[in-house]
Amino acid sequence: MKVVKTIAEVREQVKQWRAEGLTVGLVPTMGYLHEGHASLIDASCKDNDRTVVSDFVNPMQFSPSEDLESYPRDLAHDAELAEAHGCDMIFNPEPDEMYHKNFSSFVDMTVLTEELCGISRPIHFRGVCTVVNKLFNIVQPDRAYFGKKDAQQLAVIRHMADDLNMNIEIVGCPIIRENDGLAKSSRNTYLNQDERKAAVILSKSLEAGKSLIRNGITDCGKIITEIKSIIDSEPLARIDYVKIVDAETIQQIETLDKLALCAMAVYIGKTRLIDNFFTEDI
Ligand code: AMP
């Protein structure tokens, strides 16, 4: 497995693979890889002849008050995990390789990005769409893999690929969790022992929501009230949002009569965690 730092090296390698008639999968990440990322690499290796993992903490998707500087990084660990799962190349550029000093072009999206995380992170999805678009142009993969953990991001990327006629299959992969239910995340490393225990409240409350749905409840207000009351019982938790939206348009709905996404962002201490379920996965 190669670890490369420049766009030119990625292009050269992909060109060789293409000349051999091989298919290419891309797994975009911000590094500090865990089993959630590994599951995307596994899926890509299954579907494609070659797999590229991008490992880049994208400054453009962080606001000045967010955790860009403290975001965990460990390339040696990432290389070991990615190689063990069959990755063929890691692309780990420096920020100025991706954004030269006169950089001034952006990919932006309305509607889908104005709900859920877009409310408390108003510049986030512009950064995500721009970097993913750049990665698509650099790697030109057949398929790209994204986790349902970042459900709004998955919907946004699917929508971008469709709006802008990108000839890339967008594949969504299931959420990988710790044994107690907490969704795996690079940001879980910010949690101290008490916070780590408290963080289980996200998945626990979602399970209660799922159980109401299994029992035939379709009133989104009722489901959200139940989920919020469970989270509020945890003193270390503070709700940013709990919402139920149309899974494709990310617009709020009142009744569960179509494929829906129940999504939340919750602060545990100072750490903002997200979790969700799609009604199709209940
Ligand atoms: P990140 O490095 O956090 O930006 O995540 C890179 C990709 O891995 C995104 O598509 C995430 O949705 C996905 N991912 C992160 N955590 C998980 C998880 N626990 N299960 C499945 N996919 C995940």
Tab-separated table of N, CA and C and ligand atoms in Angstrom, residues 28-31 34 36-37 39-40 71 145-150 153 173-177 183-186, ligand 1:
chain	number	residue	atom	x	y	z
A	28	PRO	N	-13.585	8.619	1.441
A	28	PRO	CA	-13.113	9.892	2.006
A	28	PRO	C	-13.200	9.878	3.535
A	29	THR	N	-12.110	10.238	4.211
A	29	THR	CA	-12.112	10.288	5.682
A	29	THR	C	-11.292	11.488	6.165
A	30	MET	N	-11.456	11.770	7.465
A	30	MET	CA	-10.581	12.767	8.103
A	30	MET	C	-9.534	12.058	8.974
A	31	GLY	N	-9.344	10.769	8.738
A	31	GLY	CA	-8.292	10.042	9.445
A	31	GLY	C	-8.693	9.647	10.853
A	34	HIS	N	-11.062	4.136	12.569
A	34	HIS	CA	-11.590	3.126	13.491
A	34	HIS	C	-12.415	2.117	12.688
A	36	GLY	N	-15.466	1.893	12.070
A	36	GLY	CA	-16.466	2.498	11.183
A	36	GLY	C	-15.856	2.762	9.812
A	37	HIS	N	-14.680	3.408	9.800
A	37	HIS	CA	-13.974	3.649	8.534
A	37	HIS	C	-13.605	2.318	7.873
A	39	SER	N	-15.092	-0.451	7.909
A	39	SER	CA	-16.228	-1.098	7.231
A	39	SER	C	-16.437	-0.493	5.834
A	40	LEU	N	-16.131	0.798	5.682
A	40	LEU	CA	-16.250	1.426	4.356
A	40	LEU	C	-15.148	0.895	3.430
A	71	TYR	N	-8.419	18.234	16.525
A	71	TYR	CA	-8.940	17.006	15.913
A	71	TYR	C	-7.821	15.956	15.886
A	145	TYR	N	-17.685	5.759	-0.951
A	145	TYR	CA	-18.327	5.130	0.213
A	145	TYR	C	-18.442	6.120	1.364
A	146	PHE	N	-19.665	6.230	1.917
A	146	PHE	CA	-19.930	7.154	3.017
A	146	PHE	C	-20.749	6.417	4.073
A	147	GLY	N	-20.530	6.775	5.361
A	147	GLY	CA	-21.244	6.111	6.445
A	147	GLY	C	-22.603	6.747	6.695
A	148	LYS	N	-23.583	5.909	7.077
A	148	LYS	CA	-24.884	6.434	7.484
A	148	LYS	C	-24.764	7.178	8.820
A	149	LYS	N	-23.640	6.997	9.506
A	149	LYS	CA	-23.388	7.745	10.748
A	149	LYS	C	-23.568	9.240	10.499
A	150	ASP	N	-23.052	9.724	9.354
A	150	ASP	CA	-23.219	11.125	8.962
A	150	ASP	C	-24.337	11.163	7.913
A	153	GLN	N	-24.862	14.229	5.707
A	153	GLN	CA	-23.757	14.308	4.731
A	153	GLN	C	-23.992	13.335	3.570
A	173	CYS	N	-23.149	3.136	3.898
A	173	CYS	CA	-22.816	1.938	4.705
A	173	CYS	C	-23.352	2.083	6.136
A	174	PRO	N	-23.721	0.940	6.772
A	174	PRO	CA	-24.334	0.973	8.117
A	174	PRO	C	-23.420	1.574	9.194
A	175	ILE	N	-24.044	2.052	10.270
A	175	ILE	CA	-23.293	2.618	11.404
A	175	ILE	C	-22.652	1.480	12.206
A	176	ILE	N	-21.356	1.609	12.472
A	176	ILE	CA	-20.660	0.640	13.333
A	176	ILE	C	-20.614	1.226	14.751
A	177	ARG	N	-20.962	0.385	15.734
A	177	ARG	CA	-21.113	0.857	17.118
A	177	ARG	C	-20.181	0.130	18.085
A	183	ALA	N	-22.130	5.045	18.811
A	183	ALA	CA	-21.603	5.015	17.443
A	183	ALA	C	-20.114	5.358	17.476
A	184	LYS	N	-19.304	4.559	16.768
A	184	LYS	CA	-17.866	4.827	16.750
A	184	LYS	C	-17.622	6.173	16.076
A	185	SER	N	-16.689	6.944	16.645
A	185	SER	CA	-16.373	8.266	16.094
A	185	SER	C	-14.986	8.674	16.566
A	186	SER	N	-14.247	9.342	15.694
A	186	SER	CA	-12.929	9.854	16.097
A	186	SER	C	-13.085	10.813	17.271
B	1	AMP	P1	-14.875	11.077	9.288
B	1	AMP	O1	-13.445	10.627	9.257
B	1	AMP	O2	-15.460	11.133	10.656
B	1	AMP	O3	-15.116	12.313	8.459
B	1	AMP	O4	-15.695	9.924	8.566
B	1	AMP	C1	-15.343	9.451	7.297
B	1	AMP	C2	-16.410	8.515	6.804
B	1	AMP	O5	-16.552	7.433	7.712
B	1	AMP	C3	-17.790	9.195	6.716
B	1	AMP	O6	-18.470	8.747	5.547
B	1	AMP	C4	-18.474	8.705	7.965
B	1	AMP	O7	-19.887	8.666	7.846
B	1	AMP	C5	-17.903	7.307	8.094
B	1	AMP	N1	-18.023	6.865	9.487
B	1	AMP	C6	-17.568	7.488	10.592
B	1	AMP	N2	-17.925	6.807	11.707
B	1	AMP	C7	-18.643	5.743	11.283
B	1	AMP	C8	-19.304	4.663	11.945
B	1	AMP	N3	-19.308	4.549	13.272
B	1	AMP	N4	-19.929	3.736	11.187
B	1	AMP	C9	-19.946	3.831	9.836
B	1	AMP	N5	-19.348	4.826	9.142
B	1	AMP	C10	-18.709	5.768	9.861
